[in-house]
Amino acid sequence: MKKFKKFYLEITSICNLACSFCPPTIREKQFISVEDFAKRLDQIKPYTDYINLHVKGEPLLHPKIDQLLDVSYQKGFQVNITTNGTLINKRKHQLIDKPALRQINFSLHSFDGHEGSVDKEGYVKNILAFVREATVGSNLIVSFRLWNLSEDNLTNEQKQRNREILAMIESEYNLPFKIAERVTPGSGLKVAERIYINQDYQFQWPSLQEEEDDGKGFCYGLRTQAGILSNGTVVPCCLDGEGVINLGNINQSSFSDIIEGDRARNLVDGFSQRVAVEELCRKCGYRKRFGT
């Protein structure tokens, strides 16, 4: 049976920020219930042991995030959470010492990406304080993300914004070097035990409004990853934030039937031939990272 390395289970379509790099979802605003979450875990259990509580939406907005983590542990899953980190003080008591929680990724570029953000120092300090507390006596992995690099190099203003954040991380971990001098875009730099900084180029979410290319190329969608949006729509990858490639709905069909359906099979078979059969895939620049 096919095993997915990455499986995205969106628990809410709602976000508390409006970042310039992340188009707002036009889907219905909703939170998944604990009951529906448990049902979805049962459906995907044969296919993966790891789940990421994210596609769109801010997972820490979910008021029952602790219960979702408990259910995940009961059913044998390890959980990764990607968050903008603005709600970490509000939710930390629901996260600390949860055995299912394997990794937290903090998208630190969200602060500058959201117009109107205030108190950067307080924002970063709250996250660092949480990490300090949450990693004591645990195996929790933490990634600080700054995914705002530009292929044309950053503007001086953006470089300064990043330097402010990196300086606080350097101070927290008493680093004898400047992170910017050692980090390589697209890979992680270890700053402490199980704690990493990741910088990468800003990517553009695929959209049907974008220009279509020749459709040649490869993608790991439905090979190593898949996802389920909060409304139950099964999607082939984490970049289909609107469910454009609707493979089926978990509320009406089983996950196994959905990924064996014609649309799913055609997508996988197409990429086996280095051809993107879906329109959204032909308008996705991320696909080009895997060659042609």
Coordinates of N, CA, C and O in Angstrom, one line a residue, residues 121-262:
E121 N 9.8 42.6 18.4 CA 10.6 42.0 19.4 C 9.7 41.2 20.4 O 10.1 40.1 20.8
G122 N 8.6 41.7 20.7 CA 7.7 40.9 21.6 C 7.2 39.6 21.0 O 7.1 38.6 21.6
Y123 N 6.9 39.7 19.7 CA 6.5 38.6 18.9 C 7.5 37.5 18.9 O 7.2 36.3 19.2
V124 N 8.8 37.8 18.6 CA 9.8 36.8 18.6 C 10.1 36.3 20.0 O 10.4 35.1 20.2
K125 N 10.1 37.2 20.9 CA 10.5 36.8 22.3 C 9.4 35.8 22.8 O 9.8 34.8 23.6
N126 N 8.1 36.0 22.5 CA 7.1 35.0 23.0 C 7.3 33.6 22.4 O 7.2 32.6 23.0
I127 N 7.7 33.6 21.1 CA 8.0 32.3 20.4 C 9.2 31.7 21.0 O 9.2 30.5 21.3
L128 N 10.3 32.4 21.3 CA 11.5 31.9 21.9 C 11.2 31.4 23.3 O 11.8 30.3 23.7
A129 N 10.4 32.1 24.0 CA 10.1 31.6 25.4 C 9.3 30.3 25.4 O 9.6 29.4 26.2
F130 N 8.4 30.2 24.4 CA 7.7 28.9 24.3 C 8.6 27.8 23.9 O 8.5 26.7 24.5
V131 N 9.5 28.0 23.0 CA 10.4 27.0 22.5 C 11.3 26.5 23.7 O 11.6 25.3 23.9
R132 N 11.7 27.5 24.5 CA 12.6 27.2 25.6 C 11.8 26.3 26.6 O 12.4 25.3 27.1
E133 N 10.6 26.6 26.9 CA 9.8 25.8 27.8 C 9.4 24.4 27.2 O 9.4 23.4 27.9
A134 N 9.0 24.4 25.9 CA 8.5 23.2 25.3 C 9.5 22.2 25.0 O 9.2 21.0 24.9
T135 N 10.8 22.6 24.8 CA 11.8 21.6 24.5 C 12.5 21.0 25.7 O 13.3 20.0 25.5
V136 N 12.2 21.5 26.9 CA 12.8 20.9 28.1 C 12.2 19.5 28.3 O 11.0 19.3 28.5
G137 N 13.1 18.5 28.3 CA 12.6 17.1 28.6 C 11.8 16.5 27.5 O 11.0 15.6 27.7
S138 N 11.8 17.1 26.3 CA 11.0 16.5 25.2 C 11.9 16.3 24.0 O 13.0 16.8 23.9
N139 N 11.4 15.7 22.9 CA 12.1 15.5 21.7 C 11.5 16.4 20.6 O 11.7 16.1 19.4
L140 N 10.8 17.4 21.0 CA 10.2 18.3 20.0 C 11.2 19.0 19.1 O 12.3 19.5 19.6
I141 N 10.9 19.0 17.8 CA 11.8 19.6 16.8 C 11.1 21.0 16.5 O 9.9 21.1 16.4
V142 N 12.0 22.0 16.4 CA 11.5 23.4 16.1 C 12.2 23.9 14.8 O 13.4 23.8 14.7
S143 N 11.4 24.5 13.9 CA 12.0 25.2 12.8 C 11.6 26.6 12.7 O 10.4 26.9 12.7
F144 N 12.5 27.5 12.7 CA 12.2 28.9 12.5 C 12.3 29.2 11.0 O 13.4 29.1 10.5
R145 N 11.3 29.6 10.4 CA 11.3 29.8 9.0 C 11.3 31.3 8.6 O 10.5 32.1 9.1
L146 N 12.1 31.6 7.6 CA 12.1 32.9 7.0 C 12.1 32.6 5.5 O 13.1 32.6 4.8
W147 N 10.9 32.4 5.0 CA 10.7 32.1 3.6 C 10.4 33.3 2.8 O 9.3 33.4 2.2
N148 N 11.2 34.3 2.7 CA 11.0 35.5 2.1 C 12.1 36.0 1.2 O 12.2 37.2 0.8
L149 N 13.0 35.1 0.9 CA 14.2 35.4 0.0 C 13.7 35.7 -1.4 O 12.7 35.1 -1.9
S150 N 14.4 36.5 -2.1 CA 14.1 36.8 -3.5 C 15.2 36.3 -4.4 O 16.3 36.4 -4.1
E151 N 14.8 35.8 -5.6 CA 15.8 35.4 -6.6 C 16.6 36.5 -7.0 O 17.8 36.4 -7.4
D152 N 16.1 37.8 -6.9 CA 16.9 39.0 -7.3 C 17.5 39.6 -6.1 O 17.9 40.8 -6.2
N153 N 17.7 38.9 -5.1 CA 18.3 39.4 -3.8 C 17.3 40.3 -3.1 O 16.4 40.9 -3.7
L154 N 17.4 40.3 -1.8 CA 16.5 41.1 -1.0 C 16.8 42.6 -1.1 O 17.9 43.0 -1.3
T155 N 15.7 43.4 -0.9 CA 16.0 44.8 -0.8 C 16.7 45.0 0.5 O 16.6 44.2 1.5
N156 N 17.3 46.2 0.6 CA 18.0 46.5 1.9 C 17.0 46.6 3.1 O 17.3 46.2 4.2
E157 N 15.8 47.0 2.8 CA 14.8 47.1 3.8 C 14.4 45.7 4.3 O 14.4 45.5 5.5
Q158 N 14.2 44.7 3.4 CA 13.9 43.4 3.8 C 15.1 42.7 4.5 O 14.9 41.9 5.4
K159 N 16.3 43.0 4.0 CA 17.5 42.4 4.7 C 17.5 42.9 6.2 O 17.8 42.1 7.1
Q160 N 17.2 44.2 6.4 CA 17.2 44.7 7.7 C 16.2 44.0 8.6 O 16.4 43.7 9.7
R161 N 15.0 43.8 8.0 CA 13.9 43.2 8.7 C 14.3 41.7 9.2 O 14.1 41.3 10.3
N162 N 14.9 41.0 8.2 CA 15.4 39.7 8.6 C 16.5 39.7 9.6 O 16.6 38.9 10.5
R163 N 17.4 40.7 9.5 CA 18.5 40.8 10.4 C 18.0 41.0 11.9 O 18.6 40.4 12.8
E164 N 16.9 41.7 12.0 CA 16.4 41.9 13.4 C 15.9 40.6 14.0 O 16.1 40.4 15.2
I165 N 15.3 39.8 13.2 CA 14.8 38.5 13.7 C 16.0 37.6 14.0 O 16.1 36.9 15.0
L166 N 16.9 37.5 13.0 CA 18.0 36.6 13.1 C 18.9 37.0 14.3 O 19.4 36.1 15.0
A167 N 19.0 38.3 14.6 CA 19.8 38.7 15.7 C 19.3 38.2 17.1 O 20.0 37.8 18.0
M168 N 17.9 38.2 17.2 CA 17.3 37.7 18.4 C 17.5 36.2 18.6 O 17.7 35.7 19.7
I169 N 17.5 35.5 17.5 CA 17.8 34.0 17.5 C 19.2 33.8 17.9 O 19.6 32.9 18.7
E170 N 20.1 34.5 17.3 CA 21.6 34.4 17.6 C 21.8 34.7 19.1 O 22.6 34.0 19.7
S171 N 21.2 35.7 19.6 CA 21.3 36.0 21.0 C 20.8 34.9 21.9 O 21.4 34.5 22.9
E172 N 19.6 34.4 21.6 CA 18.9 33.4 22.4 C 19.8 32.1 22.5 O 19.9 31.5 23.6
Y173 N 20.5 31.7 21.4 CA 21.3 30.5 21.4 C 22.8 30.7 21.5 O 23.6 29.8 21.3
N174 N 23.2 32.0 21.8 CA 24.6 32.3 22.0 C 25.4 31.8 20.8 O 26.5 31.2 21.0
L175 N 25.0 32.1 19.6 CA 25.7 31.6 18.4 C 27.0 32.5 18.2 O 26.9 33.7 18.2
P176 N 28.1 31.8 17.9 CA 29.3 32.5 17.7 C 29.5 32.9 16.2 O 30.6 33.3 15.8
F177 N 28.4 32.9 15.5 CA 28.4 33.3 14.1 C 27.1 33.9 13.7 O 26.1 33.9 14.4
K178 N 27.2 34.6 12.5 CA 26.0 35.2 12.0 C 25.2 34.2 11.1 O 25.8 33.6 10.2
I179 N 23.9 34.0 11.4 CA 23.2 33.0 10.7 C 23.2 33.2 9.2 O 23.4 32.3 8.4
A180 N 23.1 34.5 8.8 CA 23.0 34.8 7.4 C 24.3 34.4 6.6 O 24.2 34.2 5.4
E181 N 25.4 34.3 7.3 CA 26.6 33.9 6.7 C 26.7 32.4 6.4 O 27.6 31.9 5.7
R182 N 25.9 31.6 7.1 CA 26.0 30.1 7.0 C 24.8 29.4 6.4 O 24.9 28.3 5.9
V183 N 23.6 30.1 6.5 CA 22.4 29.4 6.1 C 22.4 29.3 4.5 O 22.8 30.3 3.9
T184 N 21.9 28.2 4.0 CA 21.8 28.0 2.6 C 20.3 27.9 2.3 O 19.6 27.2 2.9
P185 N 19.8 28.8 1.3 CA 18.4 28.7 1.0 C 17.9 27.3 0.6 O 18.6 26.6 -0.1
G186 N 16.8 26.9 1.2 CA 16.3 25.6 1.0 C 16.7 24.5 1.9 O 16.2 23.4 1.8
S187 N 17.6 24.8 2.8 CA 18.1 23.8 3.7 C 18.1 24.4 5.1 O 18.1 25.6 5.3
G188 N 18.2 23.5 6.1 CA 18.2 24.0 7.5 C 19.6 24.1 8.1 O 20.5 23.4 7.7
L189 N 19.7 25.1 9.0 CA 20.9 25.3 9.8 C 20.6 25.1 11.2 O 19.7 25.7 11.8
K190 N 21.3 24.1 11.8 CA 21.1 23.8 13.2 C 21.6 24.9 14.1 O 22.8 25.3 14.0
V191 N 20.8 25.4 15.0 CA 21.3 26.4 16.0 C 21.3 25.9 17.4 O 21.9 26.6 18.3
A192 N 20.7 24.8 17.7 CA 20.7 24.2 19.0 C 20.1 22.7 18.8 O 19.7 22.4 17.7
E193 N 20.2 21.9 19.8 CA 19.7 20.6 19.7 C 18.2 20.6 19.3 O 17.3 21.1 20.0
R194 N 17.9 20.0 18.1 CA 16.6 19.8 17.5 C 16.0 21.2 17.2 O 14.7 21.3 17.0
I195 N 16.8 22.2 17.0 CA 16.2 23.5 16.7 C 17.0 24.1 15.5 O 18.2 24.1 15.4
Y196 N 16.2 24.5 14.5 CA 16.8 24.9 13.2 C 16.2 26.2 12.7 O 15.1 26.6 13.0
I197 N 17.0 26.8 11.8 CA 16.6 28.0 11.1 C 16.5 27.6 9.6 O 17.5 27.0 9.1
N198 N 15.5 27.9 9.0 CA 15.3 27.6 7.5 C 15.0 28.9 6.8 O 14.0 29.6 7.1
Q199 N 15.8 29.2 5.8 CA 15.5 30.3 4.9 C 15.3 29.8 3.5 O 16.0 28.8 3.1
D200 N 14.4 30.4 2.8 CA 14.1 29.9 1.4 C 13.5 31.0 0.6 O 13.1 32.0 1.2
Y201 N 13.4 30.8 -0.7 CA 12.8 31.8 -1.6 C 11.3 31.8 -1.4 O 10.7 30.7 -1.2
Q202 N 10.7 32.9 -1.5 CA 9.3 33.0 -1.4 C 8.7 32.4 -2.7 O 9.2 32.6 -3.8
F203 N 7.7 31.5 -2.5 CA 7.1 30.9 -3.6 C 5.7 31.5 -3.9 O 5.1 32.1 -3.0
Q204 N 5.2 31.3 -5.1 CA 3.9 31.9 -5.4 C 2.9 30.7 -5.5 O 3.1 29.7 -6.1
W205 N 1.8 30.9 -4.8 CA 0.7 29.9 -4.8 C 0.2 29.8 -6.2 O 0.0 30.8 -6.9
P206 N 0.0 28.5 -6.7 CA -0.6 28.4 -8.0 C -2.0 28.9 -8.1 O -2.8 28.8 -7.1
S207 N -2.4 29.4 -9.2 CA -3.7 29.9 -9.4 C -4.2 29.7 -10.8 O -3.3 29.8 -11.8
L208 N -5.4 29.5 -11.0 CA -6.0 29.4 -12.4 C -5.9 30.7 -13.2 O -6.0 30.6 -14.4
Q209 N -5.6 31.8 -12.5 CA -5.5 33.0 -13.1 C -4.1 33.3 -13.7 O -3.8 34.2 -14.4
E210 N -3.1 32.4 -13.3 CA -1.8 32.5 -13.8 C -1.6 32.0 -15.2 O -2.5 31.3 -15.7
E211 N -0.5 32.4 -15.8 CA -0.2 32.0 -17.2 C 0.1 30.5 -17.2 O 0.9 30.0 -16.4
E212 N -0.4 29.8 -18.2 CA -0.1 28.4 -18.3 C 1.2 28.1 -19.1 O 1.5 28.9 -20.0
D213 N 1.9 27.1 -18.7 CA 3.2 26.8 -19.4 C 3.0 25.6 -20.3 O 1.8 25.2 -20.5
D214 N 4.1 25.0 -20.7 CA 3.9 23.9 -21.7 C 3.5 22.6 -21.0 O 3.2 21.6 -21.7
G215 N 3.4 22.6 -19.7 CA 2.8 21.4 -19.0 C 3.8 20.3 -18.8 O 3.5 19.2 -18.2
K216 N 5.1 20.5 -19.2 CA 6.1 19.5 -19.0 C 6.7 19.6 -17.5 O 6.8 20.7 -17.0
G217 N 7.1 18.5 -17.0 CA 7.7 18.5 -15.7 C 7.2 17.4 -14.8 O 6.5 16.5 -15.2
F218 N 7.6 17.5 -13.5 CA 7.3 16.4 -12.6 C 6.8 17.0 -11.2 O 7.2 18.1 -10.9
C219 N 6.1 16.2 -10.5 CA 5.7 16.7 -9.2 C 5.4 15.4 -8.3 O 5.1 14.4 -8.8
Y220 N 5.6 15.6 -7.0 CA 5.4 14.5 -6.1 C 4.0 14.4 -5.5 O 3.7 13.6 -4.6
G221 N 3.1 15.3 -6.0 CA 1.7 15.2 -5.6 C 1.1 13.9 -5.8 O 1.2 13.3 -6.9
L222 N 0.5 13.3 -4.7 CA -0.1 12.0 -4.7 C 0.9 10.8 -4.8 O 0.6 9.7 -4.8
R223 N 2.2 11.2 -4.9 CA 3.3 10.2 -4.8 C 3.8 10.1 -3.3 O 3.8 9.1 -2.7
T224 N 4.2 11.3 -2.8 CA 4.7 11.3 -1.5 C 3.9 12.2 -0.6 O 4.2 12.3 0.6
Q225 N 2.9 12.9 -1.1 CA 2.0 13.7 -0.3 C 0.6 13.8 -0.8 O 0.4 13.5 -2.0
A226 N -0.3 14.1 0.1 CA -1.7 14.3 -0.2 C -2.3 15.2 0.9 O -1.6 15.4 1.9
G227 N -3.5 15.6 0.7 CA -4.1 16.4 1.8 C -5.6 16.4 1.8 O -6.2 16.0 0.8
I228 N -6.2 16.8 2.9 CA -7.6 16.9 3.0 C -7.9 18.3 3.6 O -7.5 18.6 4.7
L229 N -8.7 19.1 2.9 CA -9.1 20.4 3.4 C -10.1 20.3 4.5 O -10.8 19.2 4.7
S230 N -10.4 21.3 5.2 CA -11.3 21.3 6.3 C -12.7 20.9 5.9 O -13.5 20.3 6.7
N231 N -13.1 21.2 4.7 CA -14.4 20.8 4.2 C -14.5 19.4 3.7 O -15.6 19.0 3.2
G232 N -13.4 18.7 3.8 CA -13.4 17.3 3.3 C -12.9 17.0 2.0 O -12.7 15.8 1.6
T233 N -12.6 18.0 1.2 CA -12.0 17.9 -0.1 C -10.6 17.3 -0.1 O -9.7 17.8 0.6
V234 N -10.4 16.2 -0.8 CA -9.1 15.6 -0.9 C -8.3 16.2 -2.1 O -8.9 16.4 -3.2
V235 N -7.1 16.7 -1.8 CA -6.3 17.4 -2.8 C -4.9 16.6 -2.9 O -4.5 15.9 -2.0
P236 N -4.2 16.8 -4.1 CA -3.0 16.1 -4.3 C -1.8 16.6 -3.6 O -0.8 16.0 -3.5
C237 N -1.9 17.9 -3.1 CA -0.7 18.5 -2.5 C -1.1 19.7 -1.6 O -2.2 20.1 -1.6
C238 N -0.1 20.2 -0.9 CA -0.3 21.3 0.0 C -0.5 22.7 -0.6 O -0.8 23.6 0.1
L239 N -0.3 22.8 -1.9 CA -0.4 24.0 -2.6 C -1.8 24.3 -3.3 O -2.1 25.3 -3.8
D240 N -2.6 23.2 -3.2 CA -4.0 23.4 -3.8 C -4.9 23.9 -2.7 O -5.7 23.1 -2.2
G241 N -4.7 25.1 -2.2 CA -5.4 25.7 -1.1 C -6.9 25.9 -1.3 O -7.6 26.1 -0.3
E242 N -7.3 25.9 -2.5 CA -8.8 26.1 -2.8 C -9.5 24.8 -3.2 O -10.7 24.9 -3.5
G243 N -8.8 23.7 -3.3 CA -9.4 22.5 -3.7 C -9.8 22.5 -5.2 O -10.8 21.9 -5.6
V244 N -9.0 23.1 -6.0 CA -9.2 23.2 -7.4 C -9.2 21.8 -8.0 O -10.1 21.4 -8.8
I245 N -8.2 21.0 -7.6 CA -8.1 19.6 -8.1 C -8.8 18.8 -7.0 O -8.2 18.1 -6.2
N246 N -10.1 18.8 -7.1 CA -11.0 18.1 -6.2 C -11.1 16.6 -6.6 O -11.8 16.3 -7.5
L247 N -10.4 15.8 -5.8 CA -10.3 14.4 -6.1 C -11.5 13.6 -5.6 O -11.8 12.5 -6.0
G248 N -12.3 14.3 -4.7 CA -13.4 13.7 -4.1 C -13.5 14.2 -2.7 O -12.6 14.9 -2.2
N249 N -14.6 13.9 -2.0 CA -14.8 14.4 -0.6 C -14.9 13.3 0.4 O -15.6 12.3 0.1
I250 N -14.1 13.4 1.4 CA -14.0 12.3 2.4 C -15.3 12.1 3.1 O -15.5 11.1 3.8
N251 N -16.2 13.1 3.1 CA -17.5 13.0 3.7 C -18.5 12.1 2.9 O -19.5 11.7 3.4
Q252 N -18.2 11.9 1.6 CA -19.0 11.1 0.8 C -18.4 9.8 0.3 O -19.1 8.9 0.0
S253 N -17.1 9.8 0.2 CA -16.4 8.6 -0.3 C -15.2 8.3 0.6 O -14.7 9.1 1.3
S254 N -14.8 7.0 0.6 CA -13.6 6.6 1.4 C -12.3 7.2 0.7 O -12.3 7.4 -0.5
F255 N -11.3 7.4 1.6 CA -10.1 8.0 1.1 C -9.4 7.0 0.1 O -8.9 7.4 -1.0
S256 N -9.5 5.7 0.4 CA -8.9 4.7 -0.6 C -9.6 4.8 -1.9 O -8.9 4.7 -3.0
D257 N -10.9 4.9 -2.0 CA -11.6 5.0 -3.2 C -11.2 6.3 -4.0 O -11.1 6.3 -5.2
I258 N -11.1 7.4 -3.2 CA -10.8 8.7 -3.9 C -9.4 8.6 -4.6 O -9.3 9.1 -5.7
I259 N -8.4 8.1 -3.9 CA -7.0 8.2 -4.5 C -6.8 7.1 -5.5 O -5.8 7.1 -6.2
E260 N -7.8 6.2 -5.7 CA -7.8 5.2 -6.7 C -8.7 5.6 -7.9 O -8.9 4.9 -8.8
G261 N -9.3 6.8 -7.8 CA -10.3 7.3 -8.8 C -9.6 7.7 -10.0 O -8.3 7.9 -10.1
D262 N -10.4 7.9 -11.1 CA -9.8 8.3 -12.4 C -9.0 9.6 -12.3 O -7.9 9.6 -12.9

